Short mmCIF file of C-alpha atoms and ligand atoms in Angstrom, two decimals:
data_model
loop_
_atom_site.label_atom_id
_atom_site.label_comp_id
_atom_site.label_asym_id
_atom_site.label_seq_id
_atom_site.Cartn_x
_atom_site.Cartn_y
_atom_site.Cartn_z
CA MET A 258 -2.77 8.04 14.27
CA ARG A 259 -6.48 7.95 13.48
CA ALA A 260 -7.52 7.33 9.87
CA LEU A 261 -10.49 6.24 7.79
CA THR A 262 -9.83 2.81 6.36
CA TRP A 263 -11.54 0.69 3.70
CA HIS A 264 -12.72 -2.79 4.65
CA GLY A 265 -14.97 -3.74 1.76
CA THR A 266 -18.20 -2.54 0.21
CA GLU A 267 -19.94 0.00 2.50
CA ASP A 268 -17.44 -0.71 5.24
CA VAL A 269 -15.35 2.33 6.21
CA ARG A 270 -13.88 2.38 9.71
CA VAL A 271 -12.01 4.78 11.96
CA GLU A 272 -8.86 2.98 13.00
CA GLU A 273 -5.51 3.43 14.61
CA VAL A 274 -2.81 3.03 11.91
CA PRO A 275 0.94 3.69 11.90
CA GLU A 276 1.96 7.31 11.30
CA PRO A 277 3.59 7.92 7.91
CA GLU A 278 7.34 8.44 7.70
CA LEU A 279 9.66 10.09 5.22
CA VAL A 280 10.80 7.30 2.90
CA ASN A 281 12.32 9.36 0.11
CA PRO A 282 14.30 12.64 0.15
CA HIS A 283 11.54 14.31 -1.90
CA ASP A 284 8.77 13.46 0.58
CA ALA A 285 7.00 15.75 3.01
CA ILE A 286 4.73 14.84 5.91
CA ILE A 287 1.60 16.93 6.36
CA GLU A 288 -0.51 17.21 9.50
CA ILE A 289 -4.03 17.33 8.11
CA THR A 290 -6.30 20.18 9.18
CA ALA A 291 -9.19 19.56 6.75
CA THR A 292 -10.01 16.70 4.39
CA ALA A 293 -13.05 16.07 2.21
CA ILE A 294 -15.02 13.11 0.88
CA CYS A 295 -15.21 13.02 -2.92
CA GLY A 296 -17.72 11.46 -5.31
CA SER A 297 -14.79 9.32 -6.46
CA ASP A 298 -14.54 7.90 -2.91
CA LEU A 299 -18.07 6.62 -3.35
CA HIS A 300 -16.88 4.30 -6.12
CA LEU A 301 -14.56 2.74 -3.50
CA TYR A 302 -17.30 2.73 -0.86
CA ASP A 303 -19.70 1.02 -3.25
CA GLY A 304 -17.08 -1.59 -4.12
CA TYR A 305 -16.59 -0.82 -7.82
CA VAL A 306 -12.86 -0.09 -7.85
CA PRO A 307 -10.61 -3.13 -8.26
CA THR A 308 -7.41 -3.74 -6.25
CA MET A 309 -8.52 -2.22 -2.95
CA ARG A 310 -7.25 -4.05 0.13
CA GLU A 311 -8.58 -4.27 3.68
CA GLY A 312 -7.15 -1.51 5.81
CA ASP A 313 -6.27 0.88 2.95
CA VAL A 314 -6.32 4.49 4.18
CA LEU A 315 -8.84 6.53 2.16
CA GLY A 316 -8.98 10.14 1.06
CA HIS A 317 -7.54 12.43 -1.60
CA GLU A 318 -8.73 15.96 -0.83
CA PRO A 319 -6.51 17.05 2.07
CA MET A 320 -4.76 20.14 3.32
CA GLY A 321 -2.69 20.89 6.38
CA GLU A 322 0.59 21.96 7.84
CA VAL A 323 3.99 20.64 6.82
CA VAL A 324 5.56 18.88 9.81
CA GLY A 325 8.43 17.07 8.10
CA VAL A 326 10.47 17.46 4.92
CA GLY A 327 12.99 15.18 3.24
CA SER A 328 16.51 16.42 2.54
CA GLY A 329 15.74 16.88 -1.17
CA VAL A 330 12.69 19.10 -0.74
CA GLU A 331 13.40 22.66 -1.82
CA THR A 332 10.16 24.61 -1.81
CA LEU A 333 8.53 23.60 1.49
CA GLN A 334 9.45 24.07 5.12
CA GLU A 335 8.01 22.91 8.38
CA GLY A 336 5.14 25.17 9.33
CA ASP A 337 4.00 25.86 5.73
CA ARG A 338 0.29 25.62 5.12
CA VAL A 339 -0.47 23.60 1.97
CA VAL A 340 -3.26 22.09 -0.11
CA VAL A 341 -2.31 18.71 -1.60
CA PRO A 342 -3.54 17.70 -5.09
CA PHE A 343 -4.97 14.20 -5.41
CA THR A 344 -2.66 13.46 -8.33
CA ILE A 345 0.86 12.33 -7.46
CA SER A 346 3.25 13.60 -10.11
CA CYS A 347 7.03 13.57 -10.47
CA GLY A 348 7.24 16.90 -12.30
CA SER A 349 10.00 15.77 -14.64
CA CYS A 350 8.76 12.96 -16.90
CA TRP A 351 7.54 13.73 -20.43
CA PHE A 352 3.89 13.80 -19.30
CA CYS A 353 4.51 16.13 -16.35
CA GLU A 354 6.52 18.43 -18.57
CA GLU A 355 3.58 18.55 -20.97
CA GLY A 356 1.34 19.54 -18.04
CA LEU A 357 -0.41 16.14 -18.13
CA TYR A 358 0.14 15.57 -14.41
CA SER A 359 -2.51 12.88 -13.94
CA LEU A 360 -0.65 10.82 -16.53
CA CYS A 361 2.75 10.96 -14.78
CA ASP A 362 4.92 8.07 -15.86
CA ASN A 363 6.85 7.75 -12.60
CA SER A 364 4.45 7.99 -9.70
CA ASN A 365 2.69 4.63 -9.89
CA PRO A 366 4.87 1.89 -8.38
CA ASN A 367 2.23 -0.65 -9.47
CA ALA A 368 2.18 0.55 -13.06
CA GLU A 369 2.23 -3.03 -14.33
CA ILE A 370 -1.26 -3.77 -12.96
CA ALA A 371 -2.62 -0.62 -14.58
CA ARG A 372 -0.80 -1.36 -17.82
CA GLU A 373 -2.43 -4.80 -18.00
CA MET A 374 -5.82 -3.16 -17.69
CA MET A 375 -5.43 0.04 -19.70
CA GLY A 376 -2.46 -0.40 -22.00
CA GLN A 377 -0.42 2.18 -20.08
CA SER A 378 -0.51 3.39 -16.51
CA PRO A 379 -1.76 6.83 -15.42
CA ALA A 380 -0.32 8.60 -12.35
CA GLY A 381 -0.55 7.28 -8.81
CA LEU A 382 -3.37 8.81 -6.75
CA PHE A 383 -3.73 9.18 -3.00
CA GLY A 384 -5.99 6.63 -1.37
CA TYR A 385 -7.24 5.17 -4.61
CA SER A 386 -6.44 1.46 -4.94
CA HIS A 387 -3.29 -0.55 -5.46
CA MET A 388 -3.61 -0.39 -9.21
CA LEU A 389 -3.08 3.37 -8.85
CA GLY A 390 -0.12 3.17 -6.52
CA GLY A 391 -1.38 1.86 -3.19
CA TYR A 392 -0.67 5.23 -1.55
CA ALA A 393 -2.21 5.89 1.86
CA GLY A 394 -4.83 8.64 1.62
CA GLY A 395 -5.53 11.89 3.40
CA GLN A 396 -8.60 11.09 5.51
CA ALA A 397 -6.21 10.76 8.42
CA GLU A 398 -4.24 12.81 10.90
CA TYR A 399 -1.05 12.73 8.83
CA LEU A 400 -0.15 12.15 5.17
CA ARG A 401 3.08 11.34 3.36
CA VAL A 402 3.33 13.46 0.21
CA PRO A 403 5.79 12.16 -2.41
CA TYR A 404 7.35 14.64 -4.89
CA ALA A 405 6.59 17.38 -2.36
CA ASP A 406 8.05 20.09 -4.60
CA VAL A 407 5.58 19.27 -7.38
CA GLY A 408 2.24 18.77 -5.69
CA PRO A 409 1.34 20.91 -2.71
CA VAL A 410 0.45 24.57 -3.16
CA LYS A 411 1.39 26.93 -0.34
CA ILE A 412 -1.35 29.09 1.12
CA GLU A 413 0.26 32.30 2.26
CA SER A 414 -2.87 34.34 2.88
CA ASP A 415 -5.19 33.87 5.86
CA LEU A 416 -8.02 32.40 3.78
CA PRO A 417 -9.76 29.72 5.87
CA ASP A 418 -9.33 26.03 5.00
CA GLU A 419 -12.90 25.85 3.68
CA GLN A 420 -12.11 28.32 0.90
CA VAL A 421 -8.92 26.72 -0.40
CA LEU A 422 -9.38 23.01 0.39
CA PHE A 423 -11.11 22.21 -2.89
CA LEU A 424 -8.04 23.20 -4.89
CA SER A 425 -7.02 19.61 -4.05
CA ASP A 426 -9.56 18.24 -6.54
CA ILE A 427 -13.10 19.37 -7.25
CA PHE A 428 -12.52 23.02 -8.18
CA PRO A 429 -9.75 22.18 -10.69
CA THR A 430 -11.84 19.18 -11.81
CA GLY A 431 -14.87 21.36 -12.56
CA TYR A 432 -12.59 23.87 -14.24
CA MET A 433 -10.78 21.31 -16.39
CA ALA A 434 -14.17 19.85 -17.31
CA ALA A 435 -15.25 23.26 -18.62
CA GLU A 436 -11.92 23.80 -20.37
CA ASN A 437 -12.15 20.35 -21.97
CA ALA A 438 -15.63 21.24 -23.18
CA GLU A 439 -13.97 23.80 -25.50
CA ILE A 440 -16.56 26.44 -24.61
CA GLU A 441 -16.80 29.36 -27.02
CA GLU A 442 -18.45 32.71 -26.28
CA ASP A 443 -22.21 32.34 -25.74
CA ASP A 444 -22.27 28.54 -26.07
CA THR A 445 -25.00 26.52 -24.41
CA VAL A 446 -23.39 24.12 -21.95
CA ALA A 447 -25.28 21.16 -20.47
CA VAL A 448 -23.91 19.69 -17.24
CA TRP A 449 -25.10 16.23 -16.14
CA GLY A 450 -24.77 15.84 -12.35
CA CYS A 451 -25.16 18.63 -9.79
CA GLY A 452 -22.83 17.11 -7.22
CA PRO A 453 -19.75 19.08 -6.15
CA VAL A 454 -17.98 18.46 -9.49
CA GLY A 455 -21.05 19.53 -11.45
CA GLN A 456 -21.36 22.68 -9.33
CA PHE A 457 -17.77 23.68 -10.09
CA ALA A 458 -18.23 22.79 -13.76
CA ILE A 459 -21.21 25.20 -13.82
CA GLN A 460 -19.18 27.98 -12.17
CA SER A 461 -16.29 27.38 -14.55
CA ALA A 462 -18.50 27.26 -17.65
CA TRP A 463 -19.58 30.84 -16.89
CA MET A 464 -15.95 31.86 -16.28
CA LEU A 465 -15.05 30.52 -19.73
CA GLY A 466 -17.76 32.45 -21.52
CA ALA A 467 -20.85 30.22 -21.67
CA GLY A 468 -24.00 32.03 -22.69
CA ARG A 469 -26.31 29.52 -21.10
CA VAL A 470 -25.83 26.65 -18.63
CA ILE A 471 -28.33 23.83 -18.22
CA ALA A 472 -27.85 21.47 -15.26
CA ILE A 473 -29.35 17.99 -14.95
CA ASP A 474 -29.94 15.97 -11.77
CA ARG A 475 -32.81 14.66 -9.65
CA VAL A 476 -31.77 15.71 -6.13
CA PRO A 477 -33.84 18.81 -5.25
CA GLU A 478 -31.26 20.67 -3.14
CA ARG A 479 -28.54 20.05 -5.74
CA LEU A 480 -30.78 21.36 -8.53
CA GLN A 481 -31.62 24.31 -6.31
CA MET A 482 -27.91 25.07 -5.75
CA ALA A 483 -27.36 24.88 -9.52
CA ARG A 484 -30.20 27.36 -10.05
CA GLU A 485 -29.57 29.75 -7.21
CA HIS A 486 -25.82 29.72 -6.81
CA GLY A 487 -24.97 28.50 -10.30
CA GLU A 488 -27.55 30.58 -12.17
CA ALA A 489 -28.23 27.55 -14.35
CA GLU A 490 -31.50 26.41 -15.85
CA THR A 491 -32.31 22.94 -14.54
CA VAL A 492 -33.77 19.66 -15.78
CA HIS A 493 -35.00 16.89 -13.47
CA PHE A 494 -33.98 13.66 -15.19
CA GLU A 495 -36.75 11.56 -13.64
CA GLU A 496 -39.59 14.02 -14.07
CA ASP A 497 -38.60 15.02 -17.59
CA ASP A 498 -37.30 13.32 -20.69
CA VAL A 499 -33.82 14.82 -20.85
CA TYR A 500 -33.47 14.56 -24.63
CA ASP A 501 -36.88 16.14 -25.28
CA ARG A 502 -36.24 18.94 -22.79
CA LEU A 503 -32.78 19.75 -24.14
CA MET A 504 -34.04 19.74 -27.72
CA GLY A 505 -36.95 21.96 -26.71
CA MET A 506 -34.61 24.38 -24.94
CA THR A 507 -32.20 24.63 -27.88
CA GLY A 508 -34.56 24.75 -30.85
CA GLY A 509 -33.80 21.13 -31.76
CA ARG A 510 -30.09 21.79 -32.12
CA GLY A 511 -28.80 20.32 -28.85
CA PRO A 512 -26.36 21.87 -26.37
CA ASP A 513 -23.03 22.91 -27.93
CA ARG A 514 -21.01 21.44 -25.07
CA CYS A 515 -21.97 18.52 -22.83
CA ILE A 516 -20.26 17.72 -19.53
CA ASP A 517 -20.70 14.31 -17.87
CA ALA A 518 -20.07 15.08 -14.20
CA VAL A 519 -21.72 11.82 -13.10
CA GLY A 520 -19.61 8.89 -14.30
CA THR A 521 -19.86 5.21 -13.53
CA GLU A 522 -22.61 5.29 -10.88
CA ALA A 523 -25.22 7.06 -13.01
CA HIS A 524 -28.85 6.34 -12.32
CA GLY A 525 -30.25 4.86 -15.48
CA THR A 526 -33.86 5.03 -16.54
CA GLY A 527 -35.75 2.49 -18.69
CA VAL A 528 -34.73 -1.03 -19.69
CA MET A 529 -31.12 -0.10 -20.43
CA GLY A 530 -30.80 1.40 -16.94
CA VAL A 531 -31.94 -1.83 -15.31
CA ALA A 532 -29.73 -3.92 -17.60
CA ASP A 533 -26.65 -1.86 -16.68
CA LYS A 534 -27.31 -2.27 -12.98
CA VAL A 535 -27.71 -6.05 -13.28
CA LYS A 536 -24.63 -6.41 -15.48
CA GLN A 537 -22.54 -4.24 -13.15
CA GLN A 538 -23.58 -6.31 -10.13
CA ALA A 539 -22.73 -9.50 -12.03
CA LYS A 540 -19.38 -7.96 -13.06
CA LEU A 541 -20.28 -8.36 -16.75
CA GLU A 542 -19.92 -4.64 -17.25
CA ALA A 543 -17.74 -2.31 -15.17
CA ASP A 544 -19.64 0.91 -15.73
CA ARG A 545 -23.14 2.29 -16.11
CA PRO A 546 -22.63 4.65 -19.08
CA HIS A 547 -26.13 6.08 -18.96
CA VAL A 548 -25.05 9.72 -19.00
CA LEU A 549 -22.43 9.11 -21.68
CA ARG A 550 -25.11 7.63 -23.94
CA GLN A 551 -27.50 10.47 -23.25
CA ALA A 552 -24.87 13.16 -23.78
CA ILE A 553 -23.82 11.67 -27.14
CA ARG A 554 -27.46 11.63 -28.22
CA CYS A 555 -28.18 15.17 -27.03
CA CYS A 556 -25.01 17.01 -28.04
CA ARG A 557 -25.29 19.25 -31.07
CA LYS A 558 -23.52 18.06 -34.22
CA GLY A 559 -19.86 19.00 -34.15
CA GLY A 560 -20.06 19.69 -30.40
CA THR A 561 -17.84 18.60 -27.55
CA LEU A 562 -18.30 16.04 -24.85
CA SER A 563 -16.22 16.58 -21.71
CA VAL A 564 -16.09 13.68 -19.27
CA PRO A 565 -14.76 14.42 -15.77
CA GLY A 566 -17.06 11.69 -14.37
CA VAL A 567 -14.96 8.66 -13.47
CA TYR A 568 -15.34 5.42 -15.42
CA LEU A 569 -13.54 2.29 -14.35
CA GLY A 570 -13.51 -0.36 -17.06
CA HIS A 571 -15.62 -1.36 -20.02
CA ALA A 572 -19.16 -0.22 -20.81
CA ASP A 573 -21.79 -1.66 -23.11
CA ASN A 574 -23.99 -0.02 -25.69
CA VAL A 575 -22.09 3.22 -25.99
CA PRO A 576 -23.38 4.73 -29.26
CA VAL A 577 -20.14 5.05 -31.19
CA GLY A 578 -22.04 5.40 -34.49
CA PRO A 579 -23.75 8.63 -33.41
CA LEU A 580 -20.51 9.81 -31.81
CA MET A 581 -18.69 9.41 -35.12
CA ASN A 582 -21.42 10.53 -37.49
CA LYS A 583 -22.21 13.64 -35.47
CA ALA A 584 -18.49 14.51 -35.48
CA LEU A 585 -18.27 14.95 -31.72
CA THR A 586 -15.05 15.63 -29.86
CA VAL A 587 -14.52 13.76 -26.58
CA LYS A 588 -12.13 15.00 -23.90
CA THR A 589 -11.65 13.39 -20.53
CA GLY A 590 -9.18 12.39 -17.81
CA GLN A 591 -8.36 12.56 -14.16
CA THR A 592 -7.60 16.21 -13.50
CA HIS A 593 -4.10 17.58 -14.08
CA VAL A 594 -4.52 19.34 -10.75
CA GLN A 595 -1.03 20.86 -10.53
CA ARG A 596 -1.71 22.82 -13.72
CA TYR A 597 -4.61 24.70 -12.12
CA LEU A 598 -3.37 25.38 -8.58
CA ASP A 599 -1.85 28.83 -9.07
CA PRO A 600 -4.46 30.31 -11.42
CA LEU A 601 -7.40 29.03 -9.38
CA LEU A 602 -5.87 30.07 -6.05
CA GLN A 603 -5.49 33.52 -7.60
CA ARG A 604 -9.20 33.56 -8.49
CA ILE A 605 -10.07 32.68 -4.88
CA GLU A 606 -7.74 35.36 -3.53
CA ASP A 607 -9.20 37.90 -5.95
CA GLY A 608 -12.66 37.10 -4.63
CA ASP A 609 -13.95 35.82 -8.01
CA ILE A 610 -15.19 32.65 -6.32
CA ASP A 611 -15.61 31.28 -2.80
CA PRO A 612 -15.50 27.47 -3.21
CA SER A 613 -16.91 26.87 0.28
CA PHE A 614 -20.44 27.32 -1.12
CA VAL A 615 -20.72 23.54 -1.70
CA ILE A 616 -20.06 22.56 1.93
CA THR A 617 -23.13 21.28 3.75
CA HIS A 618 -21.48 19.12 6.43
CA GLN A 619 -18.42 19.75 8.63
CA GLU A 620 -17.71 16.96 11.08
CA PRO A 621 -14.86 15.39 13.03
CA LEU A 622 -12.93 12.57 11.30
CA GLU A 623 -14.49 10.14 13.78
CA LYS A 624 -17.83 10.64 12.05
CA GLY A 625 -16.35 9.64 8.68
CA PRO A 626 -18.09 6.28 8.29
CA GLU A 627 -21.49 7.86 8.94
CA MET A 628 -20.68 10.73 6.58
CA TYR A 629 -19.77 8.33 3.73
CA GLU A 630 -23.26 6.90 4.02
CA THR A 631 -25.00 10.27 4.30
CA PHE A 632 -23.10 11.61 1.26
CA ARG A 633 -23.69 8.47 -0.81
CA ASP A 634 -27.41 8.43 -0.03
CA LYS A 635 -27.74 12.21 -0.47
CA GLU A 636 -29.50 12.33 2.90
CA ASP A 637 -29.83 15.33 5.15
CA GLY A 638 -29.30 17.73 2.24
CA CYS A 639 -25.70 16.52 1.94
CA ILE A 640 -23.71 17.97 -0.96
CA LYS A 641 -20.12 18.13 0.35
CA VAL A 642 -18.54 16.82 3.54
CA VAL A 643 -15.43 18.27 5.16
CA LEU A 644 -13.84 16.30 7.99
CA THR A 645 -11.42 17.58 10.59
CA PRO A 646 -9.02 15.14 12.21
N1 NAD B 846 -11.84 13.52 -13.37
C1 NAD B 846 -11.46 13.73 -12.13
O1 NAD B 846 -10.30 14.00 -11.87
C2 NAD B 846 -12.48 13.65 -11.04
C3 NAD B 846 -12.25 14.29 -9.82
C4 NAD B 846 -13.25 14.27 -8.84
C5 NAD B 846 -14.42 13.58 -9.08
N2 NAD B 846 -14.60 12.94 -10.28
C6 NAD B 846 -15.82 12.22 -10.60
O2 NAD B 846 -16.85 13.13 -10.88
C7 NAD B 846 -18.12 12.51 -10.64
C8 NAD B 846 -18.97 13.41 -9.78
O3 NAD B 846 -18.35 13.63 -8.51
P1 NAD B 846 -19.16 14.34 -7.34
O4 NAD B 846 -18.25 14.51 -6.20
O5 NAD B 846 -19.89 15.51 -7.86
O6 NAD B 846 -20.19 13.13 -6.99
P2 NAD B 846 -21.67 13.00 -6.46
O7 NAD B 846 -21.95 11.56 -6.32
O8 NAD B 846 -21.89 13.88 -5.27
O9 NAD B 846 -22.58 13.62 -7.64
C9 NAD B 846 -23.05 12.90 -8.72
C10 NAD B 846 -24.42 13.49 -9.10
O10 NAD B 846 -24.88 12.87 -10.29
C11 NAD B 846 -26.28 12.75 -10.20
N3 NAD B 846 -26.75 11.78 -11.18
C12 NAD B 846 -26.82 10.42 -11.09
N4 NAD B 846 -27.34 9.89 -12.20
C13 NAD B 846 -27.60 10.93 -13.04
C14 NAD B 846 -28.16 11.02 -14.34
N5 NAD B 846 -28.55 9.93 -15.00
N6 NAD B 846 -28.29 12.25 -14.91
C15 NAD B 846 -27.92 13.38 -14.24
N7 NAD B 846 -27.39 13.35 -12.98
C16 NAD B 846 -27.23 12.15 -12.40
C17 NAD B 846 -26.49 12.35 -8.75
O11 NAD B 846 -27.83 12.57 -8.33
C18 NAD B 846 -25.49 13.24 -8.04
O12 NAD B 846 -26.06 14.47 -7.63
C19 NAD B 846 -17.79 11.15 -10.00
O13 NAD B 846 -17.79 10.14 -10.99
C20 NAD B 846 -16.38 11.34 -9.51
O14 NAD B 846 -15.69 10.12 -9.41
C21 NAD B 846 -13.65 12.98 -11.23
ZN1 ZN B 847 -11.83 13.27 -6.02
ZN1 ZN B 848 5.85 12.70 -14.05
#
């Protein structure tokens, strides 16, 4: 089959790879009909994620048709149309039972590597390094889905792929980001990053009762989408001093809830920004915590910091003193996607939201390598890419 494979920094190829097979009674095989490129894929593309190997199949935002089921699968049949969450979860360990699906204790066969690095291993993820399971991803014609009764959500309506595809990741991610922000009625919510995750965080902040949403980025069409589709006020982080603007907009109090929807590849400004970039290149620091620093500084006392943005290792100069003395709450994590599938599908079916608003590019899988570059460089007005195998 054809698949997008990783071959090193900025080297994604379209290759012929073996088709997946059922290896466990709880597996299903999906024929992919639509698959997206995520901001998290850019961390692989840019070479920041350890334990990638040449030839790894990329992708973790897929949907398609079930074409094979193992003997132990109870809820799916051949012909079912499903969206597959990026988190692989067993459904029966302590963490899954608590709804903490991205922390599943059973789905990472390489848990030892992750344990060495983090103390304990989170769940396995599709197409996201050997440390997180070494699973082949969904930017391909076919995908093997382990624990097929736990992950995929069946789409029984005739909603087009474009409207339901993002249940795999970015809609639940934006929603969990807003939930983690502990938004109370009429709160002011600041969202750093107006990429796809930021856009869904903005939408979700309104759903959860925000009184005001302020979005921060520097890419004009992303800021425009935040204003026009997201009804947010916007701040351009290169034209304005973010701290001064946010203080000005909130009477010196700071936003009640701050969402970092940027993560490890933040553009830093000033000396610290340059230092982070140099240290990250030299592998002296894994992450560029520019937004984390700024959000801690800006957040109102006693407020909440929600971090959906992905960080990978250790970061320098994170202001833990201000974090502690301002009594901030921090909530973060890879999304517990399974927890959100039914309620968010319901919202789409009810017409509360049409997630396809973020799509700017729809291309054949063959154009994947080019699309990684376009999306990374934010060229051609690119906000979200959907590929069709
Ligand atoms: N927690 C999860 O489960 C989960 C799931 C999906 C994605 N993510 C992560 O969410 C983050 C965003 O994903 P995306 O798909 O929207 O990516 P993206 O790269 O399209 O968007 C990131 C945006 O941040 C902006 N940005 C960069 N530096 C900034 C700064 N200093 N201040 C404000 N904005 C800044 C960029 O201009 C860009 O528009 C990534 O780190 C991704 O890995 C996490
Ligand atoms: Zn993702
Ligand atoms: Zn589990």
